[in-house]
Amino acid sequence: MRFEELSLDSRLLASIALRGYTETTDVQARTLAATLRGRDAAVQSQTGTGKTAAFLITIFDRLINDPSGRSGRTLIVAPTRELAIQIEGEAKLLNRGLGFVVGCFTGGVGYDGQRALLKRGVDIIIGTPGRLLDLADKGVLRLRDIRILVIDEADRLFDMGFMPELRRILRALPPPPSRQSMLFSATLNRLARQIAVQHMNETEFIELTPDEVTVEAIDQVLYRVPSQSKADLLLGLFHELKPRNALIFTNTKHYAERLAGKFERSGLHVRALTGDLPQNLRMKVMDDFHAGRFPYLIATDIAARGLHIEGLEMVVNFDLPLDIENYVHRIGRTGRAGRTGKAVSLACEIYGDKLAAIERFIGRPIPVQKATADLIAQGMSLEFSAPSRAAESGGSRGKGQGRPSRPWRPAPHSA
Ligand code: ADP
Ligand code: MG
C-alpha cells in the first residue's frame, strides 16, 4: 500500500516522501490500520521490517491532529542507548517540516541538558528505562502526562532484565484507557503478552511471521572450522569476497577485541564495539561505521543491539549465538527492506552445538561450504604481510613481523 492511500496529514505525507518512503512495508500497513484508528497494538515482526516508522507515523499523526497541550505526551521506551539514538534519528528525519520537539534521554549523558530540555517541553521523549525512571524520580519527567506509549524491542528489554523498571514506568503512567499504547518485538513471548494484557487497552495483536521465521532474502552459508582457525578462515574469506562492509558478531568482548587486533595487523580497517567502551566512544564508533568511515565492525550482541546500517553487505557469526533467536536478529541486519545480503556463520567445537537448534528455528538447514586449508592459509599469511599498526605504535601485541601466530584460544564467557 502507498502511504498516500492512508489518510494522513499532507505535511506528514510530505515528510514521509522526503524520507524516501513511498510504499508501506507489511508491518507498517498492518500496524497503521489499527493504530491510526486509535487502537492499542502489540506487534511482532522480524528485524528490519520497518517497525520504527510504523510507530513514529502513528505518533506524528496523533500529535498533528490533537495539538492541545502537546508537551510531554509521547514516551518511547527502548532497551539500549544505541537504539534510542537510532529512533531519535528516524524521528528527526520524519519530523522535518512538522516542528515537534524530539528528545533522547539515556544514561551516560549529563542530567543538566536533559533536565533543561524537559523543562522547555518535549513532544516525543525517547529513552532507556533506567534514565527515564531517574528523571521521573527527580520530578523532571511527569509520566502522568504521557498520552502515547511505545515499548520498542520488548523482547530485548526483558532479556536485559528491565522488566522491573518497565513495570514501574507503566504503573506511573495514566491508566491504559487514557493513553494509546504500542508494543513492538521480534517475538511476542509470554512476557510481552502479559504486558499487553495488563498494561494496554483492548490490544490488537499483529503477528507477521507467527510460526516460522523467514530470512529468505539473505544468502546464508556455514563453515565448520575449529575455533583456533576461525580468525584465519575469516581473514581468508574477506580477502576472497572483499565485502564492502561487514558486521561481525562474537559472543564475548574478549574475542571481539582479539579479532579486531588480528584484522588490524592484517591491514584491515576495523573497530570493536563492546559494552566496555565508554558511551561517547561507542556512539562515535557507531556513527563512523554508519557513515562508512571504516568498513568492518566487530561487536557483541549487547553492544550492537538495534544497530542497523543502510546497505550492510555481510553479517558474520564469528561465534554462533548462544541464544538461538539472536541468529535471526544478527543476520536480519543485512538484506533489510528488500535488499539481499550475505550471512556467514562459523561453527566451531565450542558453539557448534547450537547449530541444530538454529536450523530448527529458521526451519531449514544452512548451506555448508568447505573451510579449505587454502582459505585458512591465506588468512594466516595476511596477518603478517601487512605492516603491523600495533607494532608501529609500540603496542604490547606485536614485536614486528614474521613472529608465529598466537593460537586463537577459547576465552571464558563475558559478553
Ligand atoms: P525494525 O525496527 O523492524 O527492525 P527499522 O524500523 O529499523 O526496522 O527499519 C529497517 C530499515 O527499513 C530502515 O533502514 C528504514 O529506513 C527502512 N524502511 C522503513 N520503512 C520503509 C519504507 N516504507 N520504505 C523503505 N524503507 C523503509
Ligand atoms: Mg526496531
Tab-separated table of N, CA and C and ligand atoms in Angstrom, residues 51-52 83 152-153, ligand 2:
chain	number	residue	atom	x	y	z
A	51	LYS	N	9.518	-1.334	11.710
A	51	LYS	CA	8.632	-1.078	12.856
A	51	LYS	C	8.768	0.364	13.368
A	52	THR	N	9.974	0.908	13.285
A	52	THR	CA	10.183	2.262	13.820
A	52	THR	C	9.245	3.279	13.166
A	83	LEU	N	19.863	2.088	20.469
A	83	LEU	CA	18.555	2.001	19.826
A	83	LEU	C	17.792	3.308	20.023
A	152	ASP	N	9.567	-0.394	22.566
A	152	ASP	CA	10.223	-0.953	21.381
A	152	ASP	C	11.167	-2.079	21.797
A	153	GLU	N	11.284	-3.076	20.943
A	153	GLU	CA	12.129	-4.240	21.212
A	153	GLU	C	11.853	-4.788	22.616
B	2	MG	MG	13.185	-1.719	15.609
